[in-house]
């Protein structure tokens, strides 16, 4: 970048112009458009400048230039026909760390004036860094023709409506969509045809249509690896005003939440007890009723041992609109990374997902069904009940040497798979890190052969490109 472009606020600021001829006049007119307080030093003023002085639009402060005049100026323009004087002004300004521009003498400029397309408040400044002024001028002419005069009015009205829109549409994405629709649609046409009142009515109607009020999205975060989050899930969490998450949601996934969204933890507390489900339900309702866009982020899939159904029932009761974004459940994700196919032509024709978080002798557990051969049993929340599970399955006919796997922290960098048999399941479960899944069935035999493609060493995973980073997917802030 040869020059750094910036837009300066000159209103009320003193700018020194040395020179009283036509070159100085051109610059003075420009400065007055920006409401600068123009101070002139010149032996005499031409007719135009004399008129401006008579109207008190500019201040003729002296006939002779001196260094002191620079001290109180914001910047200096030298526009005399005395080259030596111009250069002296430049050097004096430099020594006082003031910006200076000797008109049409680029080496003696610490800033240059761009070509300007003015559709205030929209302004476009073009510069070729003095290398191709004609090209810059042609470009300006092209852009002038391209940009409707109404652009300024459009920006002006948008400025007026900005706060109103912000108060109603809470997320940046919603606001961006709102303005894109307005600038590409009826609003823009009406401003162009100078029907400002109608244009504003159109904005009001569009705002009412776009306003959705509170909304809850139940999002499955998958078992840990952020790459397993769905694109819809990612979109939801990046639009959320507030995210309620539990202990199973990995840090990698949490890092994808917008920085300015609130995060509320609703999982297991440090002392071991859980935030009661009723408390979470009430919070979801409260936040949605405040008009917030809420994401309820759950490990794995929200409908697989996730109590997602119960939360939606409460939302439906309160007539709060919601959506569900499924996630990859641990039983699918962790087994894949561990190289254990759930079904296989030779070993298993079905797979059952079951929770171990029940009393083993509960009458509605069909142990007979669970103990069937040629099927894979995936047990969630089972490690604490591993002894009972192992006994019952054997009692109902599963062989003691049936292969089992305990997959801990599945799909995360720390994933660990422990292989054993139904006979020593309880013993292995005691030391397995949590969260952990138990897989029972012949398919576990394939782990050794297939794990290379799934479960990866930490080193290997770290070498891979990160799946998502906030920066690569960041939501552009518009309103
Ligand atoms: N809704 C979640 C399950 C919640 S129940 C899902 O679909 O995956 C909690 C149990 O899920 C844990 O006790 C554990 O058995 C299992 N689980 C969840 N995440 C896991 C992971 N990353 N690795 C292994 N097991 C996991």
Tab-separated table of C-alpha atoms and ligand atoms in Angstrom:
chain	number	residue	atom	x	y	z
A	1	UNK	CA	0.000	0.000	0.000
A	2	UNK	CA	1.666	3.233	-1.106
A	3	UNK	CA	-0.636	5.541	0.813
A	4	UNK	CA	-2.914	4.831	3.718
A	5	UNK	CA	-6.475	5.914	2.927
A	6	UNK	CA	-8.453	7.507	5.722
A	7	UNK	CA	-11.443	9.788	6.081
A	8	UNK	CA	-10.760	12.816	8.250
A	9	UNK	CA	-13.351	14.735	10.244
A	10	UNK	CA	-12.497	18.363	9.471
A	11	UNK	CA	-15.605	19.993	10.901
A	12	UNK	CA	-14.461	22.976	12.955
A	13	UNK	CA	-10.791	22.079	12.598
A	14	UNK	CA	-8.290	24.686	11.447
A	15	UNK	CA	-6.620	24.033	8.107
A	16	UNK	CA	-3.909	26.342	6.849
A	17	UNK	CA	-3.863	27.219	3.146
A	18	UNK	CA	-0.900	29.268	1.928
A	19	UNK	CA	-1.703	30.955	-1.398
A	20	UNK	CA	-4.498	33.135	-2.725
A	21	UNK	CA	-4.876	32.131	-6.377
A	22	UNK	CA	-6.942	29.606	-8.322
A	23	UNK	CA	-5.034	26.543	-7.109
A	24	UNK	CA	-5.657	27.549	-3.512
A	25	UNK	CA	-9.310	28.297	-4.314
A	26	UNK	CA	-9.929	24.756	-5.592
A	27	UNK	CA	-8.637	23.309	-2.338
A	28	UNK	CA	-10.508	25.849	-0.226
A	29	UNK	CA	-13.824	24.934	-1.856
A	30	UNK	CA	-13.198	21.275	-1.088
A	31	UNK	CA	-12.259	22.007	2.511
A	32	UNK	CA	-15.377	24.119	3.003
A	33	UNK	CA	-17.539	21.199	1.871
A	34	UNK	CA	-16.149	19.326	4.847
A	35	UNK	CA	-16.849	22.317	7.140
A	36	UNK	CA	-13.194	22.943	7.879
A	37	UNK	CA	-12.174	26.252	9.440
A	38	UNK	CA	-10.030	27.565	6.582
A	39	UNK	CA	-7.179	29.989	7.430
A	40	UNK	CA	-5.488	31.704	4.503
A	41	UNK	CA	-2.028	33.206	4.308
A	42	UNK	CA	-1.539	35.195	1.050
A	43	UNK	CA	-0.259	38.494	-0.108
A	44	UNK	CA	-3.575	39.015	-1.859
A	45	UNK	CA	-6.754	37.036	-2.496
A	46	UNK	CA	-8.393	36.457	-5.872
A	47	UNK	CA	-11.995	37.502	-6.415
A	48	UNK	CA	-13.521	34.194	-5.314
A	49	UNK	CA	-11.528	34.054	-2.098
A	50	UNK	CA	-12.266	37.721	-1.434
A	51	UNK	CA	-15.969	36.944	-1.689
A	52	UNK	CA	-15.629	34.004	0.694
A	53	UNK	CA	-13.755	36.180	3.136
A	54	UNK	CA	-16.449	38.837	2.941
A	55	UNK	CA	-19.024	36.174	3.853
A	56	UNK	CA	-16.858	35.095	6.787
A	57	UNK	CA	-16.508	31.637	5.294
A	58	UNK	CA	-12.725	31.805	5.467
A	59	UNK	CA	-10.220	33.622	7.651
A	60	UNK	CA	-7.437	35.669	6.047
A	61	UNK	CA	-4.968	35.528	8.901
A	62	UNK	CA	-1.783	37.049	7.406
A	63	UNK	CA	-0.019	38.297	4.312
A	64	UNK	CA	3.286	36.643	5.143
A	65	UNK	CA	3.849	33.025	6.067
A	66	UNK	CA	5.598	32.135	9.326
A	67	UNK	CA	6.278	28.823	11.084
A	68	UNK	CA	4.025	29.662	14.023
A	69	UNK	CA	0.949	29.520	11.724
A	70	UNK	CA	1.497	25.792	11.246
A	71	UNK	CA	1.487	25.004	14.950
A	72	UNK	CA	-2.244	25.540	15.436
A	73	UNK	CA	-3.342	23.979	12.135
A	74	UNK	CA	-4.617	20.431	11.677
A	75	UNK	CA	-2.747	20.236	8.379
A	76	UNK	CA	-1.223	22.543	5.774
A	77	UNK	CA	-1.684	23.077	2.053
A	78	UNK	CA	0.950	25.051	0.191
A	79	UNK	CA	-0.453	26.528	-3.042
A	80	UNK	CA	1.716	29.512	-3.832
A	81	UNK	CA	3.579	30.006	-7.117
A	82	UNK	CA	6.846	30.299	-5.179
A	83	UNK	CA	8.394	26.831	-5.268
A	84	UNK	CA	11.063	27.627	-2.656
A	85	UNK	CA	8.417	28.904	-0.240
A	86	UNK	CA	6.244	25.834	-0.859
A	87	UNK	CA	9.159	23.540	-0.063
A	88	UNK	CA	10.037	25.528	3.057
A	89	UNK	CA	6.429	25.161	4.271
A	90	UNK	CA	6.630	21.410	3.698
A	91	UNK	CA	9.889	21.045	5.680
A	92	UNK	CA	8.607	23.176	8.543
A	93	UNK	CA	5.415	21.117	8.687
A	94	UNK	CA	7.451	17.902	8.710
A	95	UNK	CA	9.592	19.164	11.578
A	96	UNK	CA	6.403	19.866	13.550
A	97	UNK	CA	4.887	16.455	12.642
A	98	UNK	CA	2.042	18.086	10.749
A	99	UNK	CA	0.631	16.731	7.522
A	100	UNK	CA	1.449	18.869	4.493
A	101	UNK	CA	0.542	18.941	0.822
A	102	UNK	CA	2.322	21.041	-1.757
A	103	UNK	CA	-0.202	21.060	-4.572
A	104	UNK	CA	0.961	19.105	-7.650
A	105	UNK	CA	4.410	18.473	-6.171
A	106	UNK	CA	4.206	14.911	-4.909
A	107	UNK	CA	7.659	14.571	-3.310
A	108	UNK	CA	6.622	17.440	-1.054
A	109	UNK	CA	3.427	15.843	0.134
A	110	UNK	CA	2.965	13.771	3.256
A	111	UNK	CA	-0.624	13.224	2.136
A	112	UNK	CA	-2.361	13.470	-1.208
A	113	UNK	CA	-5.923	14.256	-2.213
A	114	UNK	CA	-7.886	11.443	-3.850
A	115	UNK	CA	-10.519	11.788	-6.553
A	116	UNK	CA	-13.810	11.829	-4.721
A	117	UNK	CA	-17.202	10.431	-5.558
A	118	UNK	CA	-19.568	12.032	-3.130
A	119	UNK	CA	-22.896	10.418	-2.344
A	120	UNK	CA	-22.736	11.488	1.270
A	121	UNK	CA	-22.826	9.755	3.609
A	122	UNK	CA	-21.374	7.285	1.089
A	123	UNK	CA	-18.017	8.492	-0.231
A	124	UNK	CA	-15.544	6.811	-2.500
A	125	UNK	CA	-11.984	8.045	-2.707
A	126	UNK	CA	-9.743	6.914	-5.570
A	127	UNK	CA	-6.022	7.294	-5.830
A	128	UNK	CA	-3.342	5.998	-8.159
A	129	UNK	CA	-0.661	7.257	-5.759
A	130	UNK	CA	0.192	9.854	-8.378
A	131	UNK	CA	1.222	7.177	-10.878
A	132	UNK	CA	-1.733	7.280	-13.261
A	133	UNK	CA	-4.004	10.254	-12.567
A	134	UNK	CA	-5.831	9.818	-15.869
A	135	UNK	CA	-6.659	6.232	-15.062
A	136	UNK	CA	-7.963	7.313	-11.672
A	137	UNK	CA	-10.096	9.950	-13.358
A	138	UNK	CA	-11.540	7.473	-15.874
A	139	UNK	CA	-12.325	5.114	-13.051
A	140	UNK	CA	-14.066	7.882	-11.211
A	141	UNK	CA	-16.184	8.727	-14.261
A	142	UNK	CA	-17.171	5.070	-14.640
A	143	UNK	CA	-18.151	4.820	-10.992
A	144	UNK	CA	-20.007	8.131	-11.092
A	145	UNK	CA	-22.153	6.777	-13.904
A	146	UNK	CA	-22.666	3.481	-12.121
A	147	UNK	CA	-23.703	4.783	-8.732
A	148	UNK	CA	-27.169	6.281	-8.524
A	149	UNK	CA	-27.550	9.696	-6.939
A	150	UNK	CA	-30.026	8.062	-4.561
A	151	UNK	CA	-27.226	6.117	-2.891
A	152	UNK	CA	-26.680	8.904	-0.401
A	153	UNK	CA	-30.388	9.089	0.471
A	154	UNK	CA	-30.457	5.329	0.882
A	155	UNK	CA	-27.556	5.439	3.336
A	156	UNK	CA	-29.106	8.403	5.139
A	157	UNK	CA	-32.433	6.607	5.668
A	158	UNK	CA	-30.626	3.424	6.738
A	159	UNK	CA	-28.730	5.432	9.338
A	160	UNK	CA	-32.040	6.696	10.688
A	161	UNK	CA	-33.450	3.154	10.928
A	162	UNK	CA	-30.344	1.457	12.198
A	163	UNK	CA	-31.179	1.507	15.899
A	164	UNK	CA	-34.814	0.517	15.312
A	165	UNK	CA	-33.702	-2.507	13.305
A	166	UNK	CA	-31.082	-3.403	15.903
A	167	UNK	CA	-33.665	-3.350	18.679
A	168	UNK	CA	-35.887	-5.767	16.811
A	169	UNK	CA	-33.477	-8.104	15.044
A	170	UNK	CA	-31.060	-9.377	17.628
A	171	UNK	CA	-28.435	-11.253	15.683
A	172	UNK	CA	-25.933	-9.754	13.280
A	173	UNK	CA	-26.915	-12.290	10.641
A	174	UNK	CA	-30.593	-11.389	10.846
A	175	UNK	CA	-29.725	-7.720	10.452
A	176	UNK	CA	-27.402	-8.414	7.568
A	177	UNK	CA	-30.136	-10.348	5.786
A	178	UNK	CA	-32.609	-7.545	6.475
A	179	UNK	CA	-30.391	-4.857	4.954
A	180	UNK	CA	-29.354	-6.990	1.991
A	181	UNK	CA	-33.006	-7.556	1.198
A	182	UNK	CA	-33.757	-3.825	1.563
A	183	UNK	CA	-30.848	-2.641	-0.600
A	184	UNK	CA	-31.628	-5.170	-3.311
A	185	UNK	CA	-35.388	-4.778	-3.304
A	186	UNK	CA	-38.377	-2.497	-3.223
A	187	UNK	CA	-36.858	-0.129	-0.684
A	188	UNK	CA	-33.979	0.677	-3.034
A	189	UNK	CA	-36.306	1.183	-6.039
A	190	UNK	CA	-38.515	3.551	-4.067
A	191	UNK	CA	-35.578	5.663	-2.867
A	192	UNK	CA	-34.273	5.772	-6.424
A	193	UNK	CA	-37.601	7.124	-7.649
A	194	UNK	CA	-37.543	9.676	-4.815
A	195	UNK	CA	-40.504	8.183	-2.952
A	196	UNK	CA	-38.901	8.400	0.442
A	197	UNK	CA	-42.031	8.113	2.533
A	198	UNK	CA	-43.134	4.950	0.773
A	199	UNK	CA	-39.597	3.611	1.027
A	200	UNK	CA	-39.664	3.988	4.783
A	201	UNK	CA	-43.065	2.293	4.975
A	202	UNK	CA	-41.549	-0.597	3.055
A	203	UNK	CA	-38.768	-0.866	5.623
A	204	UNK	CA	-41.299	-0.949	8.455
A	205	UNK	CA	-43.260	-3.750	6.791
A	206	UNK	CA	-40.145	-5.756	6.020
A	207	UNK	CA	-39.004	-5.393	9.613
A	208	UNK	CA	-42.311	-6.719	10.900
A	209	UNK	CA	-42.059	-9.695	8.517
A	210	UNK	CA	-38.473	-10.514	9.435
A	211	UNK	CA	-39.023	-10.179	13.149
A	212	UNK	CA	-39.354	-13.664	14.553
A	213	UNK	CA	-39.080	-13.016	18.242
A	214	UNK	CA	-37.672	-15.717	20.486
A	215	UNK	CA	-36.615	-18.963	18.936
A	216	UNK	CA	-34.958	-22.096	20.267
A	217	UNK	CA	-32.865	-24.459	18.242
A	218	UNK	CA	-31.952	-27.809	19.671
A	219	UNK	CA	-28.583	-28.628	18.161
A	220	UNK	CA	-26.649	-31.868	18.267
A	221	UNK	CA	-22.942	-31.101	18.698
A	222	UNK	CA	-21.737	-34.606	17.894
A	223	UNK	CA	-19.425	-36.580	20.183
A	224	UNK	CA	-16.499	-34.126	20.275
A	225	UNK	CA	-14.563	-33.677	17.044
A	226	UNK	CA	-15.766	-30.302	15.703
A	227	UNK	CA	-15.561	-31.665	12.169
A	228	UNK	CA	-18.572	-33.830	12.967
A	229	UNK	CA	-20.820	-30.847	13.613
A	230	UNK	CA	-23.330	-30.398	10.789
A	231	UNK	CA	-23.319	-27.244	8.674
A	232	UNK	CA	-26.826	-26.449	9.897
A	233	UNK	CA	-25.624	-26.832	13.472
A	234	UNK	CA	-22.726	-24.475	12.835
A	235	UNK	CA	-25.044	-21.913	11.277
A	236	UNK	CA	-27.380	-22.070	14.266
A	237	UNK	CA	-24.651	-21.590	16.848
A	238	UNK	CA	-23.179	-18.693	14.913
A	239	UNK	CA	-26.560	-16.956	14.871
A	240	UNK	CA	-27.345	-17.522	18.528
A	241	UNK	CA	-27.681	-14.754	21.104
A	242	UNK	CA	-27.266	-17.285	23.862
A	243	UNK	CA	-26.078	-20.903	23.987
A	244	UNK	CA	-27.014	-23.366	26.726
A	245	UNK	CA	-24.606	-26.281	26.704
A	246	UNK	CA	-23.832	-29.297	28.808
A	247	UNK	CA	-20.733	-31.133	29.942
A	248	UNK	CA	-20.535	-33.406	26.881
A	249	UNK	CA	-19.974	-30.523	24.452
A	250	UNK	CA	-16.273	-30.322	23.600
A	251	UNK	CA	-14.167	-27.168	23.897
A	252	UNK	CA	-13.459	-27.417	20.193
A	253	UNK	CA	-17.173	-26.992	19.486
A	254	UNK	CA	-17.593	-24.254	22.096
A	255	UNK	CA	-14.893	-22.232	20.344
A	256	UNK	CA	-17.208	-21.956	17.323
A	257	UNK	CA	-19.805	-19.944	19.234
A	258	UNK	CA	-19.850	-16.259	18.324
A	259	UNK	CA	-17.672	-14.306	20.727
A	260	UNK	CA	-20.404	-11.912	21.778
A	261	UNK	CA	-23.037	-14.584	22.434
A	262	UNK	CA	-23.790	-15.503	26.054
A	263	UNK	CA	-22.874	-19.024	27.135
A	264	UNK	CA	-24.694	-20.783	29.931
A	265	UNK	CA	-23.495	-24.096	31.307
A	266	UNK	CA	-26.362	-26.403	32.257
A	267	UNK	CA	-24.507	-29.673	32.813
A	268	UNK	CA	-22.909	-31.332	35.755
A	269	UNK	CA	-21.722	-28.809	38.335
A	270	UNK	CA	-18.332	-29.022	40.032
A	271	UNK	CA	-19.763	-30.577	43.147
A	272	UNK	CA	-21.178	-33.403	41.089
A	273	UNK	CA	-24.893	-32.691	40.942
A	274	UNK	CA	-26.646	-31.644	37.744
A	275	UNK	CA	-28.600	-28.540	36.883
A	276	UNK	CA	-32.131	-29.975	37.264
A	277	UNK	CA	-33.927	-30.517	33.958
A	278	UNK	CA	-36.806	-28.302	35.122
A	279	UNK	CA	-34.379	-25.432	35.657
A	280	UNK	CA	-33.011	-25.793	32.117
A	281	UNK	CA	-36.534	-25.990	30.663
A	282	UNK	CA	-37.581	-22.835	32.535
A	283	UNK	CA	-34.459	-20.991	31.377
A	284	UNK	CA	-35.102	-21.916	27.736
A	285	UNK	CA	-38.637	-20.556	27.996
A	286	UNK	CA	-37.528	-17.386	29.784
A	287	UNK	CA	-34.775	-16.534	27.282
A	288	UNK	CA	-37.011	-17.199	24.282
A	289	UNK	CA	-39.740	-15.047	25.789
A	290	UNK	CA	-37.192	-12.229	26.014
A	291	UNK	CA	-36.998	-12.465	22.212
A	292	UNK	CA	-33.616	-14.140	22.133
A	293	UNK	CA	-32.344	-16.618	19.606
A	294	UNK	CA	-31.421	-19.515	21.832
A	295	UNK	CA	-29.390	-22.578	20.975
A	296	UNK	CA	-29.599	-25.597	23.222
A	297	UNK	CA	-26.386	-27.418	22.396
A	298	UNK	CA	-26.198	-31.080	23.331
A	299	UNK	CA	-23.499	-33.693	23.022
A	300	UNK	CA	-24.134	-36.235	20.260
A	301	UNK	CA	-27.705	-36.167	19.006
A	302	UNK	CA	-30.357	-34.306	21.000
A	303	UNK	CA	-32.923	-37.092	20.598
A	304	UNK	CA	-30.634	-39.965	21.583
A	305	UNK	CA	-30.601	-40.220	25.389
A	306	UNK	CA	-30.518	-36.441	25.421
A	307	UNK	CA	-33.898	-35.475	26.900
A	308	UNK	CA	-34.358	-33.255	23.832
A	309	UNK	CA	-37.942	-34.431	23.485
A	310	UNK	CA	-38.816	-33.247	26.981
A	311	UNK	CA	-37.384	-29.792	26.342
A	312	UNK	CA	-39.371	-29.442	23.130
A	313	UNK	CA	-42.582	-30.470	24.879
A	314	UNK	CA	-42.145	-27.557	27.281
A	315	UNK	CA	-41.430	-25.143	24.413
A	316	UNK	CA	-44.505	-26.351	22.535
A	317	UNK	CA	-46.600	-25.840	25.688
A	318	UNK	CA	-45.457	-22.206	25.763
A	319	UNK	CA	-45.928	-21.825	22.000
A	320	UNK	CA	-42.270	-20.985	21.442
A	321	UNK	CA	-41.090	-21.777	17.901
A	322	UNK	CA	-38.200	-24.239	17.671
A	323	UNK	CA	-36.123	-26.327	15.324
A	324	UNK	CA	-34.013	-29.446	15.774
A	325	UNK	CA	-30.631	-30.027	14.164
A	326	UNK	CA	-29.589	-33.645	14.547
A	327	UNK	CA	-26.059	-34.555	15.502
A	328	UNK	CA	-23.874	-37.599	15.199
A	329	UNK	CA	-24.597	-39.691	18.231
A	330	UNK	CA	-21.682	-41.147	20.220
A	331	UNK	CA	-22.715	-44.664	19.193
A	332	UNK	CA	-22.082	-43.781	15.545
A	333	UNK	CA	-19.133	-41.396	15.902
A	334	UNK	CA	-17.061	-43.158	18.532
A	335	UNK	CA	-17.444	-46.609	16.956
A	336	UNK	CA	-16.462	-45.241	13.549
A	337	UNK	CA	-13.300	-43.666	14.949
A	338	UNK	CA	-12.556	-46.904	16.793
A	339	UNK	CA	-12.832	-48.950	13.593
A	340	UNK	CA	-15.871	-50.896	14.777
A	341	UNK	CA	-18.643	-51.153	12.168
A	342	UNK	CA	-22.030	-51.450	13.867
A	343	UNK	CA	-23.281	-54.009	11.369
A	344	UNK	CA	-21.361	-56.464	9.225
A	345	UNK	CA	-22.471	-59.204	6.853
A	346	UNK	CA	-20.733	-61.882	8.859
A	347	UNK	CA	-21.130	-60.709	12.421
A	348	UNK	CA	-24.144	-58.496	13.060
A	349	UNK	CA	-27.379	-57.890	11.207
A	350	UNK	CA	-28.704	-55.351	13.663
A	351	UNK	CA	-27.523	-52.861	16.248
A	352	UNK	CA	-29.290	-51.766	19.397
A	353	UNK	CA	-28.631	-48.527	21.270
A	354	UNK	CA	-29.565	-48.859	24.907
A	355	UNK	CA	-28.993	-46.886	28.103
A	356	UNK	CA	-27.355	-48.550	31.082
A	357	UNK	CA	-28.708	-45.899	33.346
A	358	UNK	CA	-31.466	-48.162	34.609
A	359	UNK	CA	-31.758	-50.663	37.369
A	360	UNK	CA	-30.514	-53.927	35.869
A	361	UNK	CA	-33.519	-55.761	37.244
A	362	UNK	CA	-36.047	-53.195	35.995
A	363	UNK	CA	-38.899	-55.267	34.667
A	364	UNK	CA	-39.111	-53.511	31.291
A	365	UNK	CA	-35.578	-54.430	30.245
A	366	UNK	CA	-35.816	-57.278	27.771
A	367	UNK	CA	-32.531	-58.998	28.509
A	368	UNK	CA	-33.488	-61.786	26.145
A	369	UNK	CA	-33.571	-59.335	23.241
A	370	UNK	CA	-30.385	-57.614	24.317
A	371	UNK	CA	-28.510	-60.903	24.658
A	372	UNK	CA	-29.342	-62.105	21.137
A	373	UNK	CA	-26.434	-63.180	18.993
A	374	UNK	CA	-25.570	-61.603	15.597
A	375	UNK	CA	-26.315	-58.157	16.838
A	376	UNK	CA	-24.263	-55.279	18.185
A	377	UNK	CA	-25.234	-53.815	21.492
A	378	UNK	CA	-24.172	-50.219	22.137
A	379	UNK	CA	-24.628	-49.217	25.747
A	380	UNK	CA	-24.677	-45.542	26.730
A	381	UNK	CA	-24.102	-44.560	30.375
A	382	UNK	CA	-23.228	-48.150	31.107
A	383	UNK	CA	-19.836	-48.215	32.822
A	384	UNK	CA	-21.195	-47.893	36.376
A	385	UNK	CA	-23.554	-50.800	35.779
A	386	UNK	CA	-21.025	-52.870	33.845
A	387	UNK	CA	-20.985	-55.761	36.334
A	388	UNK	CA	-24.747	-56.211	36.274
A	389	UNK	CA	-24.892	-55.800	32.495
A	390	UNK	CA	-22.177	-58.412	32.001
A	391	UNK	CA	-23.891	-60.910	34.344
A	392	UNK	CA	-27.349	-60.481	32.879
A	393	UNK	CA	-26.197	-60.773	29.257
A	394	UNK	CA	-24.370	-64.013	30.065
A	395	UNK	CA	-27.318	-65.277	32.069
A	396	UNK	CA	-29.567	-64.710	29.028
A	397	UNK	CA	-27.263	-66.526	26.661
A	398	UNK	CA	-24.438	-64.278	25.436
A	399	UNK	CA	-21.155	-66.214	25.530
A	400	UNK	CA	-18.617	-65.156	28.140
A	401	UNK	CA	-15.988	-64.712	25.425
A	402	UNK	CA	-18.106	-62.310	23.352
A	403	UNK	CA	-15.788	-59.423	22.411
A	404	UNK	CA	-16.486	-56.060	24.013
A	405	UNK	CA	-15.013	-52.577	23.567
A	406	UNK	CA	-15.139	-49.636	25.896
A	407	UNK	CA	-14.652	-46.443	23.909
A	408	UNK	CA	-13.734	-43.462	26.061
A	409	UNK	CA	-13.928	-39.819	24.926
A	410	UNK	CA	-14.846	-40.942	21.449
A	411	UNK	CA	-13.781	-38.827	18.426
A	412	UNK	CA	-11.778	-36.520	20.687
A	413	UNK	CA	-8.004	-36.293	20.620
A	414	UNK	CA	-7.972	-38.342	23.803
A	415	UNK	CA	-10.114	-41.203	22.433
A	416	UNK	CA	-9.146	-44.510	23.991
A	417	UNK	CA	-10.496	-47.940	23.128
A	418	UNK	CA	-10.224	-50.798	25.584
A	419	UNK	CA	-10.847	-54.289	24.229
A	420	UNK	CA	-11.941	-57.291	26.298
A	421	UNK	CA	-14.673	-59.899	26.648
A	422	UNK	CA	-18.012	-59.974	28.380
A	423	UNK	CA	-16.278	-61.898	31.186
A	424	UNK	CA	-13.899	-59.060	32.134
A	425	UNK	CA	-16.134	-56.110	31.107
A	426	UNK	CA	-16.755	-54.965	34.684
A	427	UNK	CA	-13.088	-54.948	35.554
A	428	UNK	CA	-12.144	-52.914	32.456
A	429	UNK	CA	-15.041	-50.494	32.961
A	430	UNK	CA	-13.755	-49.538	36.382
A	431	UNK	CA	-10.694	-47.788	35.006
A	432	UNK	CA	-12.050	-46.491	31.687
A	433	UNK	CA	-12.060	-42.682	31.394
A	434	UNK	CA	-15.480	-41.097	30.859
A	435	UNK	CA	-17.627	-40.433	28.934
A	436	UNK	CA	-17.538	-43.984	27.698
A	437	UNK	CA	-19.612	-46.312	25.565
A	438	UNK	CA	-19.725	-50.079	25.825
A	439	UNK	CA	-19.971	-52.055	22.608
A	440	UNK	CA	-20.814	-55.752	22.798
A	441	UNK	CA	-20.622	-58.073	19.811
A	442	UNK	CA	-18.445	-59.846	17.261
A	443	UNK	CA	-17.922	-56.652	15.237
A	444	UNK	CA	-15.474	-55.573	17.953
A	445	UNK	CA	-13.011	-58.085	16.452
A	446	UNK	CA	-12.636	-55.768	13.454
A	447	UNK	CA	-11.202	-53.009	15.636
A	448	UNK	CA	-7.662	-54.261	15.368
A	449	UNK	CA	-7.803	-54.410	11.599
A	450	UNK	CA	-9.730	-51.204	10.928
A	451	UNK	CA	-8.700	-48.830	13.667
A	452	UNK	CA	-5.900	-47.379	11.618
A	453	UNK	CA	-8.444	-45.667	9.431
A	454	UNK	CA	-10.517	-44.358	12.290
A	455	UNK	CA	-8.929	-43.820	15.651
A	456	UNK	CA	-5.959	-41.605	15.051
A	457	UNK	CA	-2.989	-40.777	17.130
A	458	UNK	CA	-3.004	-37.354	18.684
A	459	UNK	CA	0.003	-36.447	16.598
A	460	UNK	CA	-1.755	-37.364	13.392
A	461	UNK	CA	-4.882	-35.426	14.296
A	462	UNK	CA	-2.925	-32.324	15.200
A	463	UNK	CA	-1.164	-32.396	11.867
A	464	UNK	CA	-4.480	-32.171	10.077
A	465	UNK	CA	-5.943	-28.808	9.148
A	466	UNK	CA	-8.403	-27.692	11.802
A	467	UNK	CA	-11.887	-28.383	10.470
A	468	UNK	CA	-13.363	-25.023	11.290
A	469	UNK	CA	-12.051	-21.852	12.779
A	470	UNK	CA	-14.174	-18.890	13.664
A	471	UNK	CA	-12.075	-16.651	11.465
A	472	UNK	CA	-12.543	-18.693	8.338
A	473	UNK	CA	-16.289	-18.748	8.844
A	474	UNK	CA	-16.826	-15.487	10.635
A	475	UNK	CA	-20.086	-13.694	10.242
A	476	UNK	CA	-19.500	-10.317	8.739
A	477	UNK	CA	-20.716	-7.541	10.980
A	478	UNK	CA	-22.867	-5.186	9.010
A	479	UNK	CA	-25.386	-3.468	11.195
B	1	LIG	N1	-27.052	-37.432	23.276
B	1	LIG	C1	-25.787	-38.093	23.454
B	1	LIG	C2	-25.813	-39.116	24.557
B	1	LIG	C3	-26.031	-38.544	25.915
B	1	LIG	S1	-26.016	-39.756	27.160
B	1	LIG	C4	-25.419	-38.752	22.126
B	1	LIG	O1	-26.226	-38.829	21.217
B	1	LIG	O2	-24.269	-39.182	22.001
B	1	LIG	C5	-24.390	-39.673	27.771
B	1	LIG	C6	-23.609	-40.899	27.414
B	1	LIG	O3	-23.276	-40.894	26.057
B	1	LIG	C7	-22.304	-41.018	28.133
B	1	LIG	O4	-22.470	-41.571	29.425
B	1	LIG	C8	-21.557	-41.969	27.237
B	1	LIG	O5	-21.983	-43.285	27.424
B	1	LIG	C9	-22.047	-41.543	25.858
B	1	LIG	N2	-21.131	-40.596	25.236
B	1	LIG	C10	-21.374	-39.338	24.914
B	1	LIG	N3	-20.324	-38.765	24.307
B	1	LIG	C11	-19.382	-39.712	24.244
B	1	LIG	C12	-18.056	-39.758	23.725
B	1	LIG	N4	-17.506	-38.696	23.150
B	1	LIG	N5	-17.379	-40.917	23.840
B	1	LIG	C13	-17.935	-41.989	24.406
B	1	LIG	N6	-19.161	-42.003	24.907
B	1	LIG	C14	-19.882	-40.885	24.834
